[in-house]
XYZ file of C-alpha atoms in Angstrom:
777
model
C 5.280 14.288 1.315
C 1.852 15.673 2.232
C 1.813 18.213 5.025
C -1.809 17.874 5.953
C -4.880 15.979 4.878
C -6.239 12.469 4.968
C -7.233 10.041 2.191
C -3.859 10.516 0.516
C -1.579 7.654 -0.594
C 1.321 8.804 1.575
C 4.353 6.528 1.492
C 5.151 4.969 4.837
C 7.446 7.203 6.859
C 8.886 4.245 8.802
C 10.098 2.413 5.699
C 13.398 4.246 5.081
C 14.543 3.456 8.616
C 13.594 -0.202 8.313
C 14.867 -0.704 4.760
C 18.255 0.765 5.686
C 18.669 -1.772 8.456
C 18.067 0.710 11.249
C 15.170 -1.193 12.782
C 15.675 -2.314 16.374
C 14.190 -5.747 16.997
C 14.402 -7.752 20.219
C 17.371 -9.840 19.133
C 19.246 -6.625 18.256
C 19.192 -5.627 21.931
C 22.024 -6.725 24.178
C 23.017 -5.499 27.632
C 26.273 -5.846 29.576
C 26.662 -9.088 31.448
C 23.801 -10.904 29.749
C 23.517 -14.669 29.872
C 21.901 -16.839 27.219
C 19.061 -19.297 27.601
C 18.378 -22.458 25.613
C 15.363 -24.720 25.944
C 15.542 -28.475 25.922
C 12.230 -29.449 24.365
C 10.343 -32.708 24.301
C 11.121 -35.015 21.353
C 7.855 -36.852 22.049
C 4.255 -35.875 21.382
C 3.008 -37.488 24.577
C 5.032 -38.905 27.447
C 5.362 -39.027 31.221
C 8.500 -37.436 32.613
C 9.915 -40.082 34.958
C 13.073 -38.205 35.952
C 15.362 -35.360 34.934
C 19.058 -35.505 35.821
C 20.639 -32.053 35.569
C 23.800 -32.677 37.625
C 26.211 -33.101 34.721
C 24.807 -30.084 32.883
C 24.976 -27.891 35.978
C 28.665 -28.718 36.449
C 29.697 -27.704 32.942
C 31.802 -24.571 32.367
C 29.853 -21.353 31.994
C 26.535 -22.776 33.132
C 24.628 -20.639 35.654
C 21.269 -22.389 35.942
C 19.533 -25.561 34.802
C 15.849 -25.183 35.578
C 13.005 -27.715 35.487
C 9.249 -27.680 35.920
C 9.653 -28.882 39.505
C 11.951 -25.937 40.192
C 9.213 -23.680 38.816
C 6.683 -25.120 41.261
C 9.157 -24.999 44.156
C 9.683 -21.297 43.418
C 5.946 -20.773 43.872
C 5.353 -19.538 40.331
C 1.924 -19.739 38.740
C 0.447 -20.716 35.392
C 0.904 -19.400 31.889
C -2.827 -18.787 31.773
C -5.693 -19.099 29.389
C -7.462 -15.772 29.895
C -10.868 -16.819 28.512
C -13.503 -18.233 30.861
C -16.144 -20.212 29.000
C -19.343 -22.016 29.928
C -20.365 -25.254 28.268
C -23.854 -25.748 26.866
C -24.870 -27.392 30.147
C -23.663 -24.428 32.199
C -20.499 -26.054 33.575
C -17.131 -24.318 33.130
C -14.697 -25.415 30.426
C -11.878 -27.768 31.389
C -8.577 -26.248 32.438
C -5.172 -27.302 31.112
C -2.610 -26.021 33.650
C 0.507 -24.897 31.842
C 3.765 -23.707 33.353
C 6.938 -22.283 31.934
C 8.320 -25.830 31.836
C 6.454 -29.126 31.591
C 5.474 -30.738 34.880
C 4.901 -34.503 34.991
C 3.961 -34.928 31.356
C 4.706 -33.491 27.917
C 1.822 -33.010 25.510
C 3.371 -32.074 22.166
C 6.689 -32.257 20.386
C 8.480 -29.066 21.397
C 6.929 -28.829 24.857
C 9.651 -27.071 26.965
C 11.210 -29.327 29.594
C 14.480 -27.757 30.821
C 15.804 -24.170 30.619
C 19.599 -23.920 30.556
C 21.259 -20.554 31.212
C 24.934 -20.062 30.413
C 27.567 -17.518 29.432
C 27.044 -18.220 25.725
C 24.531 -19.879 23.452
C 27.041 -22.621 22.657
C 27.744 -23.327 26.326
C 24.007 -23.619 26.950
C 23.619 -25.986 23.979
C 26.475 -28.152 25.210
C 24.880 -28.344 28.648
C 21.506 -29.218 27.140
C 23.083 -32.301 25.609
C 24.221 -33.354 29.072
C 20.724 -33.266 30.573
C 19.229 -36.750 30.935
C 15.440 -36.962 30.727
C 13.767 -40.340 31.215
C 10.435 -40.470 29.376
C 7.668 -43.059 29.406
C 6.321 -42.581 25.894
C 2.514 -42.675 25.615
C 0.200 -43.042 22.622
C -0.691 -39.693 21.069
C -3.775 -38.157 19.495
C -2.991 -35.736 16.672
C -5.981 -36.097 14.351
C -8.696 -33.548 15.059
C -11.471 -35.595 13.501
C -10.915 -38.669 15.676
C -9.335 -37.331 18.886
C -12.738 -37.074 20.609
C -13.692 -40.690 19.926
C -13.886 -43.090 22.880
C -10.705 -45.050 23.429
C -8.354 -42.452 21.976
C -5.308 -41.376 24.047
C -6.397 -38.816 26.652
C -4.366 -35.650 27.151
C -6.022 -34.382 30.332
C -8.089 -36.190 32.971
C -10.172 -33.017 33.320
C -11.238 -33.249 29.649
C -12.920 -36.609 28.881
C -12.763 -37.578 25.222
C -10.251 -34.755 24.800
C -13.119 -32.246 24.778
C -12.307 -29.183 26.856
C -15.490 -27.288 26.033
C -18.828 -27.836 24.317
C -20.229 -24.363 23.625
C -23.129 -23.020 21.625
C -24.582 -19.746 20.363
C -27.855 -18.834 18.720
C -31.459 -19.960 18.901
C -31.521 -23.748 18.524
C -35.293 -24.161 18.631
C -35.964 -21.504 16.000
C -33.176 -22.817 13.797
C -34.463 -26.397 13.989
C -37.999 -25.226 13.197
C -36.840 -23.372 10.096
C -34.900 -26.423 8.945
C -38.010 -28.532 9.366
C -39.931 -26.319 6.928
C -37.074 -25.819 4.430
C -37.581 -26.684 0.785
C -33.890 -27.485 0.382
C -30.991 -28.148 2.760
C -27.368 -28.144 1.689
C -24.873 -29.862 3.983
C -21.097 -29.600 3.671
C -18.082 -30.451 5.809
C -14.931 -28.387 5.290
C -11.386 -28.484 6.622
C -9.789 -25.232 7.668
C -6.224 -26.416 7.705
C -3.712 -25.745 10.475
C -1.284 -22.920 9.731
C 2.262 -22.311 10.988
C 2.454 -18.528 11.321
C 6.086 -18.059 10.262
C 6.507 -14.366 11.041
C 9.620 -12.957 9.407
C 11.071 -12.114 12.825
C 11.021 -14.992 15.263
C 10.189 -14.596 18.929
C 12.853 -13.456 21.374
C 13.117 -12.139 24.924
C 15.653 -10.343 27.086
C 14.961 -9.885 30.802
C 16.710 -7.888 33.512
C 16.027 -7.795 37.246
C 16.760 -4.742 39.392
C 17.409 -6.064 42.911
C 17.164 -2.649 44.545
C 13.761 -1.898 43.035
C 12.729 -5.562 42.890
C 11.574 -4.837 39.363
C 11.738 -6.767 36.099
C 12.355 -5.286 32.663
C 11.408 -7.522 29.750
C 12.183 -6.774 26.102
C 10.046 -8.912 23.793
C 8.383 -8.753 20.389
C 4.726 -8.540 21.416
C 1.531 -7.105 19.978
C 0.958 -5.096 23.135
C 3.214 -4.818 26.181
C 0.384 -4.347 28.678
C -1.270 -7.749 28.364
C 2.089 -9.490 28.794
C 2.905 -7.246 31.776
C -0.405 -7.958 33.508
C -0.275 -11.713 32.992
C 3.331 -11.926 34.174
C 2.490 -9.978 37.303
C -0.862 -11.473 38.224
C -0.702 -15.050 36.965
C 2.967 -16.065 37.140
C 4.832 -14.049 39.783
C 1.940 -12.866 41.982
C 3.424 -9.369 42.149
C 1.980 -5.883 41.592
C 2.034 -4.917 37.887
C 4.271 -1.930 38.650
C 7.048 -4.416 39.377
C 7.220 -5.153 35.623
C 8.288 -3.013 32.720
C 7.682 -4.560 29.295
C 9.323 -2.926 26.295
C 8.296 -3.923 22.784
C 10.742 -2.624 20.157
C 10.236 -3.024 16.396
C 8.303 -6.191 15.582
C 8.722 -8.075 12.321
C 5.257 -9.549 11.852
C 2.812 -10.854 14.422
C -0.480 -11.961 12.776
C -1.961 -12.723 16.219
C 0.819 -15.120 17.206
C 2.759 -12.487 19.207
C -0.206 -11.355 21.309
C 0.375 -13.785 24.135
C 2.416 -14.403 27.225
C 4.726 -17.279 26.334
C 6.587 -19.396 28.841
C 9.950 -18.280 27.449
C 9.259 -14.679 28.534
C 8.510 -15.760 32.096
C 11.533 -18.077 32.099
C 13.884 -15.245 31.167
C 12.460 -13.081 33.965
C 12.728 -15.890 36.501
C 16.267 -16.813 35.449
C 17.358 -13.161 35.592
C 16.169 -12.950 39.180
C 17.798 -16.269 40.126
C 21.168 -15.584 38.501
C 21.399 -11.854 39.119
C 22.288 -11.356 35.444
C 20.226 -10.384 32.384
C 19.035 -13.425 30.411
C 18.348 -13.537 26.680
C 16.581 -16.169 24.591
C 16.079 -16.155 20.818
C 13.995 -18.691 18.934
C 15.363 -20.548 15.966
C 13.115 -21.249 12.988
C 12.573 -24.945 13.668
C 11.921 -24.096 17.315
C 9.266 -21.634 16.146
C 7.522 -24.423 14.231
C 7.303 -26.362 17.507
C 6.448 -23.573 19.953
C 4.765 -20.543 18.325
C 0.993 -20.773 18.526
C -0.486 -21.998 15.263
C -3.677 -21.007 13.485
C -7.017 -22.219 12.077
C -7.258 -26.054 12.523
C -11.045 -26.442 12.316
C -13.214 -29.256 10.985
C -16.691 -27.834 10.434
C -20.008 -29.175 9.203
C -22.489 -26.586 8.024
C -26.105 -26.882 6.950
C -27.909 -24.200 4.953
C -31.731 -24.181 4.886
C -33.539 -22.432 2.014
C -37.141 -21.888 0.992
C -38.533 -22.772 -2.430
C -37.383 -19.425 -3.859
C -33.782 -19.851 -2.774
C -34.098 -17.525 0.222
C -31.857 -18.390 3.152
C -33.830 -19.416 6.225
C -31.296 -20.686 8.725
C -27.722 -21.844 9.243
C -26.633 -24.666 11.536
C -22.992 -25.491 12.245
C -20.932 -27.944 14.274
C -17.279 -27.043 14.566
C -14.447 -29.147 15.956
C -11.786 -26.606 16.916
C -8.292 -27.945 17.587
C -6.796 -26.395 20.729
C -3.520 -28.343 20.642
C -2.005 -29.668 23.852
C -2.859 -26.674 26.060
C -5.303 -23.780 26.016
C -3.408 -20.702 24.840
C -4.217 -17.185 26.059
C -7.294 -16.501 23.922
C -7.779 -19.929 22.313
C -11.392 -20.707 23.331
C -12.585 -17.272 22.223
C -11.359 -17.641 18.627
C -13.813 -20.285 17.326
C -16.559 -19.261 19.764
C -16.972 -15.537 20.398
C -14.897 -14.365 17.439
C -15.818 -16.920 14.812
C -19.540 -17.286 15.337
C -20.320 -13.568 15.306
C -19.789 -13.373 11.534
C -21.697 -16.527 10.572
C -24.550 -14.407 9.223
C -22.064 -12.644 6.951
C -23.917 -10.243 4.612
C -26.992 -12.438 4.311
C -30.455 -12.187 5.818
C -30.687 -15.386 7.836
C -33.671 -15.663 10.161
C -31.873 -17.906 12.651
C -28.430 -19.385 13.317
C -27.287 -22.063 15.726
C -23.594 -22.846 16.189
C -22.074 -25.607 18.300
C -18.312 -25.452 18.920
C -16.286 -28.224 20.544
C -12.774 -27.498 21.742
C -10.668 -30.586 21.079
C -7.296 -31.218 22.701
C -4.632 -32.939 20.609
C -0.928 -33.700 21.016
C 0.025 -30.748 18.840
C 1.279 -27.190 19.211
C -1.410 -24.979 20.826
C -3.681 -23.049 18.460
C -4.789 -19.452 18.909
C -5.543 -16.346 16.842
C -4.098 -16.076 13.342
C -4.870 -13.181 11.003
C -8.645 -12.875 11.121
C -8.980 -15.172 14.152
C -12.138 -17.223 13.700
C -13.743 -14.941 11.131
C -11.908 -16.441 8.134
C -13.001 -19.894 9.240
C -16.692 -18.886 9.419
C -16.644 -16.942 6.156
C -14.967 -19.905 4.471
C -17.731 -22.251 5.572
C -20.554 -19.924 4.495
C -19.104 -19.126 1.065
C -18.322 -22.766 0.290
C -21.845 -23.715 1.403
C -23.425 -21.123 -0.889
C -21.534 -22.403 -3.921
C -22.572 -25.960 -3.062
C -26.203 -24.854 -2.669
C -26.068 -23.109 -6.037
C -24.855 -26.323 -7.707
C -27.553 -28.397 -6.018
C -30.455 -26.035 -6.775
C -29.349 -24.813 -10.194
C -29.558 -21.187 -9.058
C -26.737 -19.024 -10.381
C -24.163 -18.521 -7.610
C -24.066 -14.735 -8.098
C -27.855 -14.509 -8.093
C -28.105 -16.682 -4.990
C -25.835 -14.329 -3.096
C -27.516 -11.180 -4.380
C -30.979 -12.541 -3.577
C -30.030 -13.032 0.066
C -27.932 -9.943 0.806
C -29.061 -7.529 3.483
C -30.002 -4.329 1.590
C -28.470 -0.955 2.417
C -31.956 0.259 3.319
C -32.034 -2.217 6.223
C -29.075 -0.607 8.018
C -28.580 -0.706 10.918
C -29.144 -4.453 10.757
C -29.228 -6.814 13.738
C -28.100 -10.364 12.926
C -29.342 -13.594 14.556
C -26.061 -13.815 16.458
C -26.426 -10.350 17.969
C -24.192 -8.229 15.740
C -25.390 -4.767 14.743
C -24.154 -3.756 11.295
C -24.087 0.034 11.180
C -23.416 0.372 7.457
C -22.886 -1.582 4.264
C -23.884 -1.558 0.610
C -23.161 -5.160 -0.239
C -24.903 -5.303 -3.616
C -22.986 -2.253 -4.827
C -19.678 -3.850 -3.865
C -20.706 -7.110 -5.552
C -21.611 -5.324 -8.790
C -18.327 -3.430 -8.868
C -16.405 -6.679 -8.410
C -18.338 -8.386 -11.201
C -17.638 -5.479 -13.552
C -13.968 -5.174 -12.604
C -13.382 -8.909 -13.110
C -15.345 -9.060 -16.385
C -17.310 -11.955 -14.907
C -19.562 -12.023 -17.970
C -16.571 -12.525 -20.264
C -15.221 -15.552 -18.397
C -16.539 -18.269 -20.770
C -14.237 -16.972 -23.511
C -11.258 -17.102 -21.165
C -12.187 -20.642 -20.129
C -12.379 -21.721 -23.767
C -8.991 -20.173 -24.531
C -7.423 -22.005 -21.589
C -8.984 -25.271 -22.734
C -7.330 -24.798 -26.104
C -4.006 -24.904 -24.227
C -4.989 -28.020 -22.288
C -5.717 -26.138 -19.063
C -8.803 -26.157 -16.866
C -9.819 -22.601 -15.944
C -12.249 -21.713 -13.185
C -13.665 -18.578 -11.620
C -14.794 -18.230 -8.024
C -16.092 -15.560 -5.742
C -16.418 -15.033 -2.031
C -18.211 -12.192 -0.323
C -16.758 -11.790 3.150
C -17.708 -9.829 6.231
C -15.295 -9.146 9.076
C -16.126 -8.071 12.619
C -13.285 -6.240 14.280
C -12.810 -6.085 18.015
C -10.540 -5.888 21.007
C -10.067 -3.723 24.074
C -12.995 -1.270 24.375
C -10.780 1.722 25.182
C -7.522 3.209 23.973
C -5.048 5.870 25.089
C -3.064 8.509 23.236
C -0.676 11.163 24.427
C 0.911 14.125 22.618
C 4.043 15.833 23.876
C 5.766 18.852 22.378
C 9.443 17.959 22.687
C 12.400 20.307 23.110
C 13.765 19.429 19.658
C 10.663 20.814 17.927
C 9.026 17.443 17.303
C 5.627 16.330 18.502
C 5.829 12.970 20.219
C 2.729 10.818 19.852
C 2.549 7.972 22.382
C 0.117 5.209 21.482
C -1.288 2.104 23.149
C -1.312 -0.070 20.044
C 1.709 -1.873 18.614
C 2.862 -1.859 15.017
C 4.116 -5.162 13.688
C 4.608 -3.861 10.155
C 1.223 -2.351 9.293
C 2.261 1.285 8.897
C 0.941 2.674 12.178
C 3.564 5.416 12.376
C 2.384 6.866 9.089
C -1.326 6.609 9.859
C -1.043 8.161 13.307
C 1.230 10.923 12.038
C -1.311 11.676 9.298
C -4.148 11.997 11.821
C -2.091 14.135 14.193
C -0.781 16.315 11.394
C -4.266 16.786 9.966
C -5.789 17.785 13.294
C -2.994 20.080 14.483
C -1.593 21.353 11.191
C 1.854 19.885 11.794
C 3.999 18.433 8.973
C 4.164 14.678 9.480
C 7.945 14.775 9.257
C 7.820 16.709 12.562
C 5.852 13.948 14.301
C 7.483 11.080 16.162
C 5.327 8.079 17.080
C 6.370 6.169 20.219
C 4.998 2.791 21.272
C 5.618 -0.315 23.315
C 7.125 0.859 26.649
C 4.735 0.069 29.497
C 6.519 2.471 31.868
C 6.353 5.362 29.401
C 2.801 4.548 28.259
C 0.711 3.418 31.244
C -2.116 1.653 29.395
C -2.811 0.265 25.963
C -5.084 -2.206 24.240
C -2.401 -3.509 21.898
C -2.926 -4.610 18.323
C -5.229 -7.413 17.270
C -8.642 -7.862 15.716
C -7.968 -5.069 13.176
C -8.715 -2.560 15.946
C -5.757 -0.201 15.757
C -6.853 2.598 13.447
C -10.403 3.082 14.675
C -9.512 2.727 18.364
C -6.205 4.604 18.444
C -7.539 7.073 15.883
C -10.456 7.912 18.188
C -8.004 8.471 21.052
C -5.809 10.669 18.846
C -8.780 12.833 17.890
C -9.746 13.247 21.550
C -6.163 14.108 22.521
C -5.782 16.596 19.663
C -8.990 18.316 20.802
C -7.505 18.712 24.281
C -4.247 20.025 22.800
C -6.204 22.666 20.874
C -8.155 23.731 23.950
C -4.957 24.017 25.968
C -3.386 25.813 23.028
C -6.112 28.458 23.079
C -5.369 29.168 26.727
C -1.624 29.198 26.010
C -2.094 31.525 23.040
C -4.168 33.879 25.183
C -1.214 34.103 27.563
C 1.313 34.804 24.802
C -0.867 37.091 22.670
C -2.367 38.816 25.737
C -5.969 38.241 24.772
C -8.976 36.476 26.250
C -9.040 32.727 25.624
C -12.561 33.064 24.248
C -11.201 35.292 21.481
C -8.603 32.746 20.340
C -9.384 30.549 17.362
C -7.383 27.706 15.851
C -6.881 27.076 12.154
C -5.306 23.618 11.582
C -4.056 24.177 8.018
C -2.743 26.908 5.840
C 0.532 28.703 5.215
C 2.826 27.856 8.107
C 0.599 25.088 9.417
C -1.678 25.113 12.466
C -2.014 28.569 14.029
C -3.732 30.159 16.985
C -4.923 33.682 16.374
C -7.061 36.447 17.787
C -10.376 36.439 15.946
C -10.773 39.371 13.574
C -7.074 40.301 13.628
C -3.883 39.210 11.903
C -2.154 38.475 15.219
C -1.375 34.745 15.358
C 1.249 32.235 16.405
C 2.059 28.796 14.996
C 1.400 25.785 17.185
C 5.041 24.628 17.298
C 6.249 28.162 18.016
C 3.643 28.491 20.771
C 4.655 25.195 22.352
C 8.324 26.252 22.381
C 7.490 29.667 23.849
C 5.422 28.152 26.650
C 8.073 25.588 27.430
C 10.666 28.403 27.684
C 8.387 30.430 29.967
C 7.842 27.426 32.208
C 11.603 26.857 32.374
C 11.994 30.435 33.624
C 9.485 29.756 36.363
C 6.700 31.767 34.768
C 3.107 30.633 34.686
C 2.593 28.897 31.344
C -0.026 26.537 29.965
C 1.743 23.682 28.176
C 0.133 21.965 25.212
C 0.964 18.391 26.216
C -2.122 16.215 26.653
C -3.278 12.623 27.081
C -6.721 11.106 26.738
C -8.313 7.676 27.028
C -11.132 7.178 24.545
C -13.933 4.680 24.950
C -14.339 2.478 21.883
C -17.508 0.474 22.546
C -18.228 -0.579 18.972
C -16.308 -2.671 16.485
C -16.514 -2.276 12.726
C -17.722 -4.481 9.866
C -15.427 -4.268 6.849
C -16.648 -6.342 3.933
C -15.895 -7.009 0.320
C -15.978 -9.280 -2.677
C -13.014 -11.380 -3.833
C -12.990 -12.918 -7.309
C -10.271 -15.366 -8.329
C -9.499 -17.048 -11.614
C -7.335 -20.149 -11.616
C -5.846 -22.439 -14.234
C -5.164 -26.069 -13.456
C -2.699 -28.218 -15.352
C -4.429 -31.650 -15.345
C -1.140 -33.429 -16.018
C 0.555 -32.136 -12.853
C -2.250 -30.811 -10.659
C -0.497 -27.458 -10.440
C -2.828 -24.509 -9.862
C -1.908 -21.064 -11.165
C -3.756 -18.042 -9.803
C -4.342 -16.310 -13.126
C -6.181 -13.217 -11.869
C -7.268 -11.839 -8.521
C -9.755 -9.008 -7.895
C -10.741 -7.423 -4.589
C -13.394 -4.772 -4.086
C -13.374 -3.744 -0.440
C -15.477 -1.534 1.780
C -13.155 -0.487 4.595
C -15.026 2.710 5.290
C -12.981 5.874 4.970
C -9.594 4.862 3.569
C -7.260 7.090 5.552
C -4.269 6.074 3.427
C -5.300 4.017 0.368
C -1.701 2.966 -0.274
C -1.416 1.325 3.145
C -4.886 -0.228 2.832
C -3.973 -1.856 -0.470
C -0.739 -3.139 1.025
C -2.628 -4.704 3.914
C -5.071 -6.355 1.514
C -2.186 -7.681 -0.619
C -0.549 -9.263 2.424
C -3.766 -10.851 3.623
C -4.567 -12.274 0.191
C -1.048 -13.722 -0.033
C -1.571 -15.519 3.276
C -4.979 -16.750 2.152
C -3.554 -18.103 -1.099
C -0.843 -19.849 0.903
C -3.435 -21.516 3.102
C -5.642 -22.491 0.183
C -3.120 -24.188 -2.081
C 0.271 -24.500 -0.375
C 0.586 -24.581 3.416
C 0.225 -28.061 4.905
C 0.988 -28.695 8.560
C 1.505 -32.440 8.827
C 1.794 -34.579 11.954
C 2.781 -38.244 11.860
C -0.265 -40.219 12.956
C 1.829 -42.813 14.812
C 4.475 -40.741 16.596
C 2.895 -37.277 16.683
C 6.024 -35.801 15.140
C 5.582 -32.581 13.186
C 6.907 -33.681 9.811
C 6.555 -30.268 8.173
C 8.805 -28.645 10.755
C 10.986 -26.473 8.557
C 10.804 -24.291 5.480
C 12.177 -27.237 3.516
C 8.919 -29.077 4.192
C 6.380 -26.287 4.696
C 5.535 -24.312 1.562
C 5.093 -20.571 2.013
C 3.984 -18.505 -0.997
C 6.756 -16.671 -2.839
C 6.377 -13.702 -5.155
C 6.284 -16.012 -8.184
C 3.278 -17.854 -6.717
C 1.149 -14.729 -6.476
C -0.797 -12.846 -9.129
C -1.118 -9.090 -9.462
C -3.752 -8.415 -6.809
C -6.101 -5.723 -8.087
C -7.781 -3.756 -5.289
C -10.598 -1.241 -5.601
C -11.959 0.570 -2.555
C -15.611 1.477 -2.066
C -15.887 3.903 0.831
C -19.069 3.394 2.860
C -18.216 5.304 6.070
C -18.570 3.534 9.395
C -21.175 5.207 11.607
C -19.696 4.211 14.978
C -16.326 6.008 15.056
C -15.448 9.614 14.237
C -12.981 8.706 11.482
C -15.544 6.581 9.632
C -12.974 3.816 9.198
C -13.387 0.037 9.252
C -10.509 -2.253 10.186
C -8.618 -3.388 7.090
C -5.724 -5.377 8.524
C -7.267 -8.828 8.371
C -9.757 -8.518 5.511
C -7.523 -9.920 2.762
C -7.003 -13.168 4.659
C -10.759 -13.572 5.221
C -12.020 -13.474 1.644
C -9.196 -15.171 -0.222
C -9.375 -18.875 0.806
C -13.027 -19.376 -0.221
C -12.557 -17.379 -3.428
C -9.593 -19.546 -4.447
C -11.273 -22.826 -3.513
C -14.541 -21.908 -5.205
C -12.583 -21.076 -8.350
C -10.672 -24.347 -8.152
C -13.856 -26.402 -7.786
C -15.344 -24.457 -10.701
C -12.326 -25.411 -12.811
C -12.691 -29.093 -11.936
C -16.484 -29.486 -12.004
C -16.363 -30.658 -15.620
C -14.247 -33.583 -14.400
C -16.860 -34.520 -11.815
C -15.138 -32.899 -8.831
C -17.492 -30.846 -6.636
C -15.458 -30.566 -3.444
C -11.843 -30.211 -2.380
C -10.342 -29.313 0.978
C -7.443 -27.018 1.722
C -4.598 -27.112 1.113
C -5.268 -28.038 -2.502
C -1.642 -28.805 -3.292
C -0.687 -30.177 -6.723
C -0.660 -33.686 -5.230
C -4.202 -33.265 -3.861
C -5.519 -31.892 -7.159
C -3.730 -34.525 -9.262
C -5.095 -37.363 -7.113
C -8.616 -35.914 -7.265
C -8.479 -35.743 -11.049
C -7.221 -39.309 -11.290
C -9.939 -40.563 -8.946
C -12.773 -38.600 -10.581
């Protein structure tokens, strides 16, 4: 294992603990006297609740509470909020969709929580749930995004006529329209970005305790940042000071955006713990997760691309119907609006862009951020549009992209939607991808496949991501009594390898072996603030805070060393690496002391009551700028025309993620993102019955996730163009794989089928979809 240094493929230090079964996830935590909660959920997509009879359930053995939405209101509890204010194009505010821990008056999707039963055991709670009698008046439902806004369709909310909760726009409409009016060619395309069920390996769970003496809640839950959940619980639900809540996030087995939010189940456990005087635990089952975890994507978008006579891009115009589900989730309006539209320019030199986004309410599970969060949807539209434009104009698809790329000499580049790209060498990345994939040699591979009766296609997508999130981050370093350095961070690992990355940075700055570094996260009492994890922000934001904290440690260390070595602080210098690790020494002499030895000596002096400068430090770093990772994905597919089955024959990624702190972790992140993108492109279909609104792909028997056998060897090459806006020079890599892969796969699939007269397919291009398209062509 490397002692010091960055840019090394260090194996993840957290893996042995997790692989040996020593991870500690929320459901692993139990406390004495805990009760168990079960939710009775709506079996209907849309219905009025006429009455709820809980008497029989309440009288059953072992039952401590049977709670309803009316009980929630009677308790004076507030909403599970949407945290994003938004103005419509006409200046009016978006519609609100008040949501409580339990449904009040009406249910708006299958799985909407109706009654919370708390009992001595899970089985006792289940038995009581069967005794609850709910009288529903079933209403017509609207589950189809494309038609839900039409007049006469079932209305979910009176506050949102035609099921439209916002009508938002960005960009310069007049300039865009003028450029379209003078265009030599306009390509128009409508694409489906299919709804995704997140399916994290670890399901959601919560365990809440209430301390009567302190009037304080402790909530254990698998989140992507304890502080957001803490603040929303305090301010929006219980109307209490935030210090009355402690949120602890243990190990988390996958989040992908879905675990960012305050869910009703977390508030219900807290409320029930206070009512019963006992800890209350709830754990989701897999089918329950299909009906209650926020879902992803679910866009129907029309894009228009205006070009001049030379194939230069003039303007882009889009209209996006974004499915919000039955309620507005925590960040839902921001995903297609603020997050999605900011990358519409991608790597191309558009003169103007105008984007119109309509938030559509449907009788489905709420939709919010999913890996990439709006940026995959926009990149997908742009890259599919460019391929369509190339077919229509006869310009080679590679040449069309190259001709319109923003050159490196134009950096920093300001886009029509207000993004400032600090760095990027897009043409270089494109050329490396073409060479690595042997693009020029593809015709021979296509001919060979044809000789076997297969249709082979090649497709590319050049993506650009825009990372983001909380504009500050905190780090703390403590020198513990056992000789370890404890690093407390405000982000939250959900499997990315944070412990390794942060230990590498700390070890590099302070000259400490990474096996002597312990990364701590997730406890809102122990760590007072944190921006959490989302938007691929963790490394550049937390890394900046770690650098600032390490600088403070070194300055304090110089003062401490002056006390131990009996020299002036100005004469002390620090050397972070070398034999024995980081050392403080008197300049021009051989008198020095190692940083860990110094920390122990000062701690001992302080314990004896002597004056001693300790090395512990904490800093909050401002992180005002996001990053713009980008790259080129090239996919080759083979289609069996007899079955419609698509095999991903080869997959190439050339990525610019800035300085690759740990290339091994970066490649792993890209692999995971590509796997999810392949799943979305050709496998994952979320299906609702158009008559009843039932989710008919509500289990892993019906919803196809990619397995190892479905995936190719994903070849990743990194081109390091350092970011100019953070001291590490890194660009967020966590979401990039999921951004570039769907358009690359679909462009390759269309390329394979063009000879059969097929020029467009929508995701998911399952074997059935492909087979039917071939038969209809």
